[in-house]
Amino acid sequence: MDVFNKLQILAAAAKYDASCASSGSSRSNVSRGLGNASSSPVGICHSWAADGRCISLFKVLFSNYCIYDCVYCANRRSNDLPRSTFTVEEVIDLTINFYRRNYIEGLFLSSGVLKNADYTMELLLLVVKKLRLEHSFNGYIHLKVIPGANQELIREAGLFVDRLSVNIELPSEKGLQMLAPEKKRDDILTPMKYIGNKINSNREERKLYKKALAFVPAGQSTQLIVGASPEPDYQILHLAEQLYQKVKLRRVYYSAYVPVNSNPLLPTMTFPPLKRENRLYQADWLIRFYKFRAAEIVNAQTPVLDPDFDPKSSWAFRNLDFFPVEINKANYETLLRVPGIGLKSSQRILSARRLGTLSFDHLPKMGIVLKRARYFITCQGRFLEKIDNEMLIKQKLLAADLPVAKMGQPHQQLSLFEEV
Ligand code: SF4
C-alpha cells in the first residue's frame, strides 16, 4: 500500500479523536467557494494553542490495527475495515512535508494498540524523538499515551511533545467494564497522575535550573465519550472537576458517542448526542473559568443538563433569589453568574464603572446580551423588564431570537463561544 492510501485510511480513522474545534461540522465547499468545514480526508484539523491561537494540526493514527475490542470503537479488532500501519519514517516525512508547505503547524498523533502498549508507545516515541532531534521540528506535538505503557516511555515522550493525553474513555469503572473490558481503569488513571505530578515537579525544577528540559509544556488533556454508557451529566461533570483538581488537566474533551457499531450493550441512537456534548462543554467552561462548582450545575436532584437552556441560565432559574444583580455595585464573581454576561464583559463593566455610573444603554456596547441578562439585572436600582416567575422568563427567552432550541424541536449544536 502506498503512503497516500495509508494516509487516507489513517487520517479518516483519527476523526473520532476529539482534538479539533471543527468536529461536528459537515458543511462542505459549494460553487467553488472558499474553504471547507467538513473533515479533511488528509487529516488536517484545527486546535487551540495555550495562548488562544488557532493552529492547524496533522491529525492521524500511526495504526488502526488494534488488539482490543472496545464495543464503541470503529477500530475495534472485530470490525472488518481497511487497515494500515505507517512506518516511523512515513509519519515523519508527511509531517515535515506538510509543515514545509505551510499546511500544518503541528502534529496530533494517536494509534490503535499494536502487539502491546509498550511496543506501540515505543513507535510513537520514536516518531516524536526523531522529529525533534534529527529534523529539528519545532512545531506543536500532541501525543496520545497508550494506556498501560511503561512510565519511562511516558516520561521520555513528555520531554519531546507539547501535550500528552490519556483517554479516560468512559465516565465510570462500570462503564469501562461493560464496553471496554480489556482495559483497566488503573492503566488510564495511573499515567494521568504520573503526568500531573511530573508537570508540577518539572515546573519547580525549571525555577531552579533554567536549562532543565520542559516536560509537557502545554499540559495534559483527556477525552471522554458521552452517551455510549448510561452515566448522567452529574457523574461526568463531577469526574471532570476531580480531574481538573487532582491531575491538573488542561481540559477534558467531551466526545459525543458516534454510533458506528451495533451491539446490544450500546444505546440505540441514529445521531451522536451533539447537543448534550455542547451543554457539557458549556458547563465545563463554567467550572474552569466562571468559578462554578460542578454540584451547583448538576447534582443528585438535577442530574442532567437542560437541553433547552445553557447551564448558567438553568442555574439562574434555580437560584432566582440570587438576583437581581446591580450592575453598578456587583463584584466580578457576582457579575459572572448573570446569564448573558461573560468573562470579558464582566471586566469591561468593572473598568467602565471607574469612569461613571452605567445605564442599560451602555451594556450592549460592552458585549452584554441584554435579551438574556435583562431579567436578572438592575441599573441604578431599575429593572429593564421585571419578571420574577421562572416559567415566564423561560417563555420569554424561548420567544426571543436566542440560540436556544425551541421546545419540542430537534436540538442543534450551538457555538461554544457565545456569552453564557
Ligand atoms: S484500544 Fe482504542 S483503538 Fe483499540 S479498540 Fe479500544 S478505543 Fe479502539
CSV table of C-alpha atoms and ligand atoms in Angstrom, one decimal:
chain,number,residue,atom,x,y,z
A,1,MET,CA,0.0,0.0,0.0
A,2,ASP,CA,1.4,3.4,-0.9
A,3,VAL,CA,1.7,6.3,1.6
A,4,PHE,CA,-1.3,8.2,0.1
A,5,ASN,CA,-3.6,5.2,0.6
A,6,LYS,CA,-2.3,4.7,4.2
A,7,LEU,CA,-2.9,8.4,4.8
A,8,GLN,CA,-6.5,8.2,3.6
A,9,ILE,CA,-7.2,5.3,5.9
A,10,LEU,CA,-5.3,6.5,9.0
A,11,ALA,CA,-6.4,10.1,8.8
A,12,ALA,CA,-10.0,9.1,8.4
A,13,ALA,CA,-9.6,6.6,11.3
A,14,ALA,CA,-8.3,9.5,13.6
A,15,LYS,CA,-11.6,11.5,13.2
A,16,TYR,CA,-13.0,10.1,16.4
A,17,ASP,CA,-10.3,11.6,18.5
A,18,ALA,CA,-11.7,14.9,19.7
A,19,SER,CA,-9.0,17.5,19.5
A,20,CYS,CA,-10.5,19.7,16.9
A,21,ALA,CA,-12.6,22.7,17.2
A,22,SER,CA,-14.3,21.8,13.9
A,23,SER,CA,-15.5,18.4,14.9
A,24,GLY,CA,-19.3,18.0,14.3
A,25,SER,CA,-19.3,20.3,11.3
A,26,SER,CA,-20.4,18.8,8.0
A,27,ARG,CA,-20.5,21.9,5.7
A,28,SER,CA,-18.5,21.3,2.6
A,29,ASN,CA,-17.4,23.6,-0.2
A,30,VAL,CA,-20.0,24.6,-2.8
A,31,SER,CA,-19.9,26.6,-6.0
A,32,ARG,CA,-16.2,26.9,-5.9
A,33,GLY,CA,-16.4,28.9,-2.6
A,34,LEU,CA,-13.5,29.4,-0.3
A,35,GLY,CA,-12.9,26.9,2.5
A,36,ASN,CA,-14.4,23.6,3.6
A,37,ALA,CA,-15.6,22.9,7.1
A,38,SER,CA,-16.1,19.2,6.7
A,39,SER,CA,-13.4,16.9,7.9
A,40,SER,CA,-10.5,16.8,5.6
A,41,PRO,CA,-9.7,13.5,4.1
A,42,VAL,CA,-6.0,14.1,4.7
A,43,GLY,CA,-6.5,14.7,8.3
A,44,ILE,CA,-5.8,18.4,8.8
A,45,CYS,CA,-7.8,19.8,11.7
A,46,HIS,CA,-7.7,22.8,13.9
A,47,SER,CA,-7.0,23.1,17.6
A,48,TRP,CA,-6.3,25.9,20.1
A,49,ALA,CA,-2.8,26.6,21.4
A,50,ALA,CA,-2.3,27.5,25.1
A,51,ASP,CA,-2.2,31.2,24.1
A,52,GLY,CA,-5.5,31.0,22.3
A,53,ARG,CA,-4.1,30.8,18.8
A,54,CYS,CA,-5.9,28.6,16.3
A,55,ILE,CA,-3.4,26.1,14.9
A,56,SER,CA,-3.7,23.5,12.1
A,57,LEU,CA,-2.7,20.0,13.1
A,58,PHE,CA,-1.9,16.9,11.0
A,59,LYS,CA,-4.2,14.5,12.9
A,60,VAL,CA,-3.5,10.9,12.2
A,61,LEU,CA,-3.3,7.4,13.7
A,62,PHE,CA,0.0,5.6,13.5
A,63,SER,CA,-2.0,2.4,13.0
A,64,ASN,CA,-5.7,1.5,13.0
A,65,TYR,CA,-4.9,-2.2,13.8
A,66,CYS,CA,-5.8,-2.8,17.4
A,67,ILE,CA,-5.6,-5.8,19.8
A,68,TYR,CA,-8.5,-4.5,21.8
A,69,ASP,CA,-12.2,-4.8,21.0
A,70,CYS,CA,-13.8,-1.8,22.7
A,71,VAL,CA,-17.5,-2.1,21.9
A,72,TYR,CA,-18.0,1.6,20.9
A,73,CYS,CA,-14.9,1.9,18.7
A,74,ALA,CA,-14.8,1.9,14.9
A,75,ASN,CA,-11.2,0.5,15.0
A,76,ARG,CA,-12.0,-2.4,17.3
A,77,ARG,CA,-10.3,-5.7,16.2
A,78,SER,CA,-13.6,-7.4,15.3
A,79,ASN,CA,-14.6,-4.8,12.8
A,80,ASP,CA,-14.0,-5.6,9.2
A,81,LEU,CA,-12.5,-2.5,7.7
A,82,PRO,CA,-9.4,-1.4,5.7
A,83,ARG,CA,-6.4,-1.4,8.0
A,84,SER,CA,-3.0,0.0,7.7
A,85,THR,CA,0.1,1.0,9.7
A,86,PHE,CA,2.7,3.7,8.9
A,87,THR,CA,6.4,3.3,9.4
A,88,VAL,CA,8.1,5.8,11.7
A,89,GLU,CA,9.8,7.4,8.7
A,90,GLU,CA,6.5,7.8,6.8
A,91,VAL,CA,4.8,9.8,9.6
A,92,ILE,CA,8.0,11.9,9.9
A,93,ASP,CA,8.1,12.6,6.1
A,94,LEU,CA,4.4,13.5,5.9
A,95,THR,CA,4.7,15.9,8.9
A,96,ILE,CA,7.8,17.6,7.6
A,97,ASN,CA,6.4,17.9,4.1
A,98,PHE,CA,3.1,19.3,5.3
A,99,TYR,CA,4.9,21.7,7.6
A,100,ARG,CA,7.2,22.9,4.8
A,101,ARG,CA,4.2,23.5,2.5
A,102,ASN,CA,2.6,25.5,5.4
A,103,TYR,CA,-0.4,23.2,5.6
A,104,ILE,CA,0.1,22.5,9.3
A,105,GLU,CA,1.7,23.9,12.4
A,106,GLY,CA,1.8,20.7,14.3
A,107,LEU,CA,1.1,17.0,14.7
A,108,PHE,CA,-1.6,15.1,16.6
A,109,LEU,CA,-0.6,11.5,16.8
A,110,SER,CA,-2.5,8.6,18.2
A,111,SER,CA,-2.7,4.9,17.5
A,112,GLY,CA,-4.6,1.6,17.9
A,113,VAL,CA,-2.7,-0.8,20.1
A,114,LEU,CA,-0.2,-3.0,18.1
A,115,LYS,CA,1.1,-6.1,19.9
A,116,ASN,CA,1.1,-4.4,23.3
A,117,ALA,CA,1.1,-1.0,24.9
A,118,ASP,CA,4.9,-0.7,25.3
A,119,TYR,CA,5.5,-1.7,21.7
A,120,THR,CA,3.1,0.9,20.3
A,121,MET,CA,4.3,3.6,22.7
A,122,GLU,CA,7.9,2.9,21.6
A,123,LEU,CA,7.0,3.6,18.0
A,124,LEU,CA,5.1,6.8,18.8
A,125,LEU,CA,8.1,7.9,20.9
A,126,LEU,CA,10.4,7.2,18.1
A,127,VAL,CA,8.4,9.5,15.8
A,128,VAL,CA,8.4,12.4,18.1
A,129,LYS,CA,12.0,11.9,19.2
A,130,LYS,CA,13.3,11.8,15.6
A,131,LEU,CA,11.2,14.8,14.6
A,132,ARG,CA,12.7,16.9,17.4
A,133,LEU,CA,16.3,15.6,17.4
A,134,GLU,CA,17.0,14.6,13.8
A,135,HIS,CA,14.7,17.1,11.9
A,136,SER,CA,14.8,19.9,14.4
A,137,PHE,CA,11.0,20.1,14.2
A,138,ASN,CA,9.8,22.8,16.5
A,139,GLY,CA,6.1,22.6,15.7
A,140,TYR,CA,3.4,21.7,18.2
A,141,ILE,CA,3.1,18.0,19.0
A,142,HIS,CA,0.1,16.4,20.8
A,143,LEU,CA,0.7,12.7,21.5
A,144,LYS,CA,-1.8,10.2,22.9
A,145,VAL,CA,-0.4,8.0,25.6
A,146,ILE,CA,-1.2,4.3,25.1
A,147,PRO,CA,-2.8,3.1,28.4
A,148,GLY,CA,-0.7,0.6,30.2
A,149,ALA,CA,2.6,1.8,28.6
A,150,ASN,CA,5.7,1.9,30.8
A,151,GLN,CA,6.2,5.0,32.8
A,152,GLU,CA,9.7,5.5,31.5
A,153,LEU,CA,8.4,5.7,27.9
A,154,ILE,CA,5.8,8.3,29.0
A,155,ARG,CA,8.5,10.3,30.8
A,156,GLU,CA,10.7,10.4,27.8
A,157,ALA,CA,7.8,11.2,25.4
A,158,GLY,CA,6.9,14.1,27.7
A,159,LEU,CA,10.3,15.7,27.0
A,160,PHE,CA,9.6,15.9,23.3
A,161,VAL,CA,6.0,16.8,23.0
A,162,ASP,CA,3.9,19.9,23.9
A,163,ARG,CA,0.9,18.0,25.1
A,164,LEU,CA,0.2,14.4,26.3
A,165,SER,CA,-3.3,13.0,26.7
A,166,VAL,CA,-4.5,9.7,28.1
A,167,ASN,CA,-8.1,9.0,27.1
A,168,ILE,CA,-10.3,8.2,30.1
A,169,GLU,CA,-12.8,6.9,27.6
A,170,LEU,CA,-15.9,6.3,29.8
A,171,PRO,CA,-17.1,8.2,32.9
A,172,SER,CA,-17.1,5.2,35.3
A,173,GLU,CA,-15.3,2.0,36.0
A,174,LYS,CA,-18.6,0.2,35.5
A,175,GLY,CA,-19.0,1.7,32.0
A,176,LEU,CA,-15.4,0.7,31.2
A,177,GLN,CA,-16.0,-2.9,32.3
A,178,MET,CA,-19.1,-3.1,30.2
A,179,LEU,CA,-17.8,-1.6,27.0
A,180,ALA,CA,-14.0,-1.9,27.2
A,181,PRO,CA,-13.5,-4.9,29.5
A,182,GLU,CA,-9.9,-5.5,28.3
A,183,LYS,CA,-8.9,-2.0,29.5
A,184,LYS,CA,-8.1,-1.4,33.2
A,185,ARG,CA,-9.1,1.9,34.8
A,186,ASP,CA,-5.7,1.9,36.6
A,187,ASP,CA,-3.9,1.8,33.3
A,188,ILE,CA,-5.6,5.1,32.5
A,189,LEU,CA,-5.6,6.9,35.8
A,190,THR,CA,-2.0,6.0,36.9
A,191,PRO,CA,-0.3,7.7,33.9
A,192,MET,CA,-2.6,10.7,34.3
A,193,LYS,CA,-1.5,11.1,37.9
A,194,TYR,CA,2.1,10.5,36.9
A,195,ILE,CA,2.0,13.2,34.2
A,196,GLY,CA,0.2,15.6,36.6
A,197,ASN,CA,2.9,15.1,39.3
A,198,LYS,CA,5.7,15.3,36.7
A,199,ILE,CA,4.4,18.6,35.3
A,200,ASN,CA,4.4,20.1,38.8
A,201,SER,CA,7.9,18.9,39.7
A,202,ASN,CA,9.2,20.0,36.3
A,203,ARG,CA,7.8,23.5,37.0
A,204,GLU,CA,9.8,23.6,40.3
A,205,GLU,CA,12.9,22.2,38.7
A,206,ARG,CA,12.8,24.8,35.9
A,207,LYS,CA,12.6,27.6,38.5
A,208,LEU,CA,15.9,26.3,40.0
A,209,TYR,CA,17.6,25.2,36.7
A,210,LYS,CA,16.8,27.3,33.7
A,211,LYS,CA,18.3,24.7,31.4
A,212,ALA,CA,16.1,21.8,32.7
A,213,LEU,CA,14.1,20.4,29.8
A,214,ALA,CA,10.4,21.3,29.8
A,215,PHE,CA,8.0,18.3,30.4
A,216,VAL,CA,4.7,18.6,28.5
A,217,PRO,CA,4.7,22.4,28.4
A,218,ALA,CA,1.1,22.6,27.1
A,219,GLY,CA,-0.2,20.3,29.8
A,220,GLN,CA,-2.3,17.1,29.6
A,221,SER,CA,-5.8,16.6,28.4
A,222,THR,CA,-8.2,13.7,28.1
A,223,GLN,CA,-11.2,12.5,26.1
A,224,LEU,CA,-14.4,11.2,27.5
A,225,ILE,CA,-17.1,9.6,25.4
A,226,VAL,CA,-20.6,10.9,26.1
A,227,GLY,CA,-23.7,8.7,25.6
A,228,ALA,CA,-22.2,5.3,24.9
A,229,SER,CA,-22.7,4.3,28.6
A,230,PRO,CA,-25.6,5.4,30.9
A,231,GLU,CA,-23.8,7.8,33.3
A,232,PRO,CA,-25.7,11.1,33.7
A,233,ASP,CA,-24.2,14.5,33.3
A,234,TYR,CA,-23.9,14.7,37.1
A,235,GLN,CA,-21.3,11.9,37.1
A,236,ILE,CA,-19.5,13.2,34.1
A,237,LEU,CA,-19.0,16.8,35.4
A,238,HIS,CA,-18.0,15.6,38.9
A,239,LEU,CA,-15.4,13.4,37.3
A,240,ALA,CA,-14.2,16.3,35.2
A,241,GLU,CA,-14.0,18.6,38.2
A,242,GLN,CA,-11.9,16.0,40.1
A,243,LEU,CA,-9.6,15.5,37.2
A,244,TYR,CA,-9.0,19.3,36.9
A,245,GLN,CA,-8.2,19.4,40.6
A,246,LYS,CA,-6.2,16.2,41.1
A,247,VAL,CA,-4.2,15.6,38.0
A,248,LYS,CA,-4.1,19.2,36.8
A,249,LEU,CA,-5.7,18.5,33.4
A,250,ARG,CA,-5.7,21.4,31.0
A,251,ARG,CA,-9.0,20.3,29.6
A,252,VAL,CA,-11.5,17.5,29.1
A,253,TYR,CA,-12.7,16.8,25.6
A,254,TYR,CA,-16.2,15.6,25.6
A,255,SER,CA,-16.9,13.4,22.5
A,256,ALA,CA,-20.5,12.7,21.6
A,257,TYR,CA,-20.7,8.9,21.0
A,258,VAL,CA,-20.8,8.3,17.3
A,259,PRO,CA,-23.0,5.2,16.6
A,260,VAL,CA,-20.6,3.2,14.4
A,261,ASN,CA,-21.2,-0.3,15.8
A,262,SER,CA,-24.4,-2.2,16.5
A,263,ASN,CA,-24.2,-4.1,19.8
A,264,PRO,CA,-26.9,-4.8,22.4
A,265,LEU,CA,-24.7,-3.1,25.0
A,266,LEU,CA,-24.8,0.2,23.2
A,267,PRO,CA,-27.7,2.7,23.2
A,268,THR,CA,-29.8,2.8,20.1
A,269,MET,CA,-29.3,6.2,18.5
A,270,THR,CA,-29.0,7.4,15.0
A,271,PHE,CA,-27.1,10.6,15.5
A,272,PRO,CA,-24.3,11.5,18.0
A,273,PRO,CA,-25.7,13.4,21.0
A,274,LEU,CA,-24.1,16.7,19.9
A,275,LYS,CA,-26.5,18.9,21.9
A,276,ARG,CA,-25.5,17.1,25.1
A,277,GLU,CA,-21.8,17.4,24.2
A,278,ASN,CA,-22.3,21.1,23.7
A,279,ARG,CA,-24.0,21.6,27.0
A,280,LEU,CA,-21.2,19.6,28.7
A,281,TYR,CA,-18.6,21.9,27.2
A,282,GLN,CA,-20.6,25.0,28.4
A,283,ALA,CA,-20.8,23.5,31.9
A,284,ASP,CA,-17.1,22.7,31.8
A,285,TRP,CA,-16.4,26.3,30.8
A,286,LEU,CA,-18.4,27.4,33.9
A,287,ILE,CA,-16.3,25.2,36.1
A,288,ARG,CA,-12.9,26.2,34.6
A,289,PHE,CA,-13.4,29.9,34.1
A,290,TYR,CA,-16.6,31.1,35.9
A,291,LYS,CA,-15.8,29.7,39.4
A,292,PHE,CA,-18.8,27.4,39.4
A,293,ARG,CA,-18.6,24.1,41.3
A,294,ALA,CA,-19.9,21.0,39.5
A,295,ALA,CA,-22.5,20.4,42.3
A,296,GLU,CA,-24.0,23.8,41.5
A,297,ILE,CA,-24.6,22.9,37.9
A,298,VAL,CA,-25.8,19.3,38.3
A,299,ASN,CA,-26.4,17.3,41.4
A,300,ALA,CA,-28.4,14.3,42.6
A,301,GLN,CA,-31.7,16.4,42.4
A,302,THR,CA,-30.9,17.7,38.9
A,303,PRO,CA,-28.6,15.0,37.4
A,304,VAL,CA,-28.9,16.0,33.7
A,305,LEU,CA,-28.3,19.3,31.9
A,306,ASP,CA,-31.3,21.0,30.5
A,307,PRO,CA,-31.1,20.7,26.7
A,308,ASP,CA,-33.3,23.8,26.2
A,309,PHE,CA,-31.2,26.2,28.2
A,310,ASP,CA,-27.5,26.8,28.7
A,311,PRO,CA,-26.2,25.6,32.2
A,312,LYS,CA,-25.8,29.2,33.5
A,313,SER,CA,-29.4,30.1,32.7
A,314,SER,CA,-30.5,26.8,34.3
A,315,TRP,CA,-28.6,27.7,37.4
A,316,ALA,CA,-30.1,31.2,37.5
A,317,PHE,CA,-33.7,29.7,37.2
A,318,ARG,CA,-33.0,27.6,40.3
A,319,ASN,CA,-31.5,30.5,42.2
A,320,LEU,CA,-33.8,33.4,41.4
A,321,ASP,CA,-33.3,34.8,44.9
A,322,PHE,CA,-29.6,35.5,44.0
A,323,PHE,CA,-31.0,38.1,41.6
A,324,PRO,CA,-31.3,41.0,40.6
A,325,VAL,CA,-27.6,41.8,40.4
A,326,GLU,CA,-27.0,45.6,40.4
A,327,ILE,CA,-24.6,46.3,37.5
A,328,ASN,CA,-23.1,49.4,39.3
A,329,LYS,CA,-22.3,47.6,42.5
A,330,ALA,CA,-21.7,43.9,41.9
A,331,ASN,CA,-18.2,42.4,42.2
A,332,TYR,CA,-16.6,40.4,39.4
A,333,GLU,CA,-17.6,36.9,40.8
A,334,THR,CA,-21.3,38.0,41.0
A,335,LEU,CA,-21.3,39.5,37.5
A,336,LEU,CA,-20.0,36.2,36.2
A,337,ARG,CA,-23.1,34.5,37.5
A,338,VAL,CA,-25.5,36.5,35.3
A,339,PRO,CA,-26.8,34.9,32.1
A,340,GLY,CA,-25.7,36.9,29.1
A,341,ILE,CA,-22.6,38.4,30.9
A,342,GLY,CA,-19.3,36.7,30.0
A,343,LEU,CA,-15.7,37.0,31.2
A,344,LYS,CA,-14.8,39.9,29.1
A,345,SER,CA,-18.0,41.8,29.6
A,346,SER,CA,-17.6,41.5,33.4
A,347,GLN,CA,-14.2,43.0,33.2
A,348,ARG,CA,-15.5,45.8,30.9
A,349,ILE,CA,-18.2,46.6,33.4
A,350,LEU,CA,-15.7,46.9,36.2
A,351,SER,CA,-13.4,49.2,34.1
A,352,ALA,CA,-16.3,51.3,32.8
A,353,ARG,CA,-17.6,51.8,36.4
A,354,ARG,CA,-14.4,53.7,37.3
A,355,LEU,CA,-15.4,56.4,34.8
A,356,GLY,CA,-19.1,56.8,35.8
A,357,THR,CA,-22.4,55.2,36.5
A,358,LEU,CA,-23.7,52.7,33.9
A,359,SER,CA,-27.1,52.6,32.4
A,360,PHE,CA,-28.8,49.9,30.2
A,361,ASP,CA,-27.7,51.9,27.1
A,362,HIS,CA,-24.1,51.2,27.9
A,363,LEU,CA,-24.4,47.5,28.3
A,364,PRO,CA,-24.8,46.1,24.7
A,365,LYS,CA,-21.6,48.1,23.7
A,366,MET,CA,-19.8,46.1,26.3
A,367,GLY,CA,-20.8,42.7,24.9
A,368,ILE,CA,-23.7,42.0,27.3
A,369,VAL,CA,-26.5,40.0,25.8
A,370,LEU,CA,-29.4,42.1,27.1
A,371,LYS,CA,-32.0,39.7,25.7
A,372,ARG,CA,-30.8,37.2,28.2
A,373,ALA,CA,-29.5,39.4,31.0
A,374,ARG,CA,-32.4,41.8,31.3
A,375,TYR,CA,-34.4,39.6,33.7
A,376,PHE,CA,-31.5,39.2,36.1
A,377,ILE,CA,-30.0,42.7,36.4
A,378,THR,CA,-30.8,46.2,37.6
A,379,CYS,CA,-29.0,49.5,36.6
A,380,GLN,CA,-29.2,52.2,39.3
A,381,GLY,CA,-31.9,50.1,41.0
A,382,ARG,CA,-34.2,49.9,38.0
A,383,PHE,CA,-35.2,46.8,36.0
A,384,LEU,CA,-35.4,46.9,32.2
A,385,GLU,CA,-38.1,44.2,32.5
A,386,LYS,CA,-39.1,42.9,35.8
A,387,ILE,CA,-40.4,39.3,35.8
A,388,ASP,CA,-39.8,37.0,38.9
A,389,ASN,CA,-41.6,34.0,37.6
A,390,GLU,CA,-39.4,31.2,36.3
A,391,MET,CA,-41.8,29.9,33.7
A,392,LEU,CA,-42.4,33.4,32.3
A,393,ILE,CA,-38.7,34.1,32.0
A,394,LYS,CA,-38.2,30.8,30.2
A,395,GLN,CA,-41.0,31.5,27.8
A,396,LYS,CA,-39.6,35.0,27.1
A,397,LEU,CA,-36.1,33.6,26.4
A,398,LEU,CA,-37.5,30.9,24.1
A,399,ALA,CA,-39.7,33.5,22.3
A,400,ALA,CA,-36.7,35.9,21.8
A,401,ASP,CA,-34.5,35.0,18.9
A,402,LEU,CA,-31.8,33.4,21.1
A,403,PRO,CA,-29.7,30.5,20.0
A,404,VAL,CA,-31.6,28.0,22.2
A,405,ALA,CA,-33.6,25.1,20.9
A,406,LYS,CA,-37.3,25.7,20.7
A,407,MET,CA,-39.2,23.4,22.9
A,408,GLY,CA,-40.0,20.1,21.2
A,409,GLN,CA,-37.8,20.8,18.1
A,410,PRO,CA,-34.7,18.8,17.3
A,411,HIS,CA,-31.6,20.2,19.0
A,412,GLN,CA,-28.8,21.6,17.0
A,413,GLN,CA,-25.2,22.1,18.0
A,414,LEU,CA,-24.5,25.6,19.3
A,415,SER,CA,-21.4,27.7,19.3
A,416,LEU,CA,-19.0,27.1,22.1
A,417,PHE,CA,-18.0,30.7,22.2
A,418,GLU,CA,-21.3,32.5,22.8
A,419,GLU,CA,-21.5,34.5,26.0
A,420,VAL,CA,-23.1,32.1,28.5
B,1,SF4,S1,-7.9,0.5,22.4
B,1,SF4,FE1,-8.5,2.4,21.4
B,1,SF4,S2,-8.3,1.9,19.2
B,1,SF4,FE2,-8.3,0.0,20.3
B,1,SF4,S3,-10.5,-0.7,20.2
B,1,SF4,FE3,-10.2,0.4,22.2
B,1,SF4,S4,-10.7,2.5,21.8
B,1,SF4,FE4,-10.4,1.5,19.8
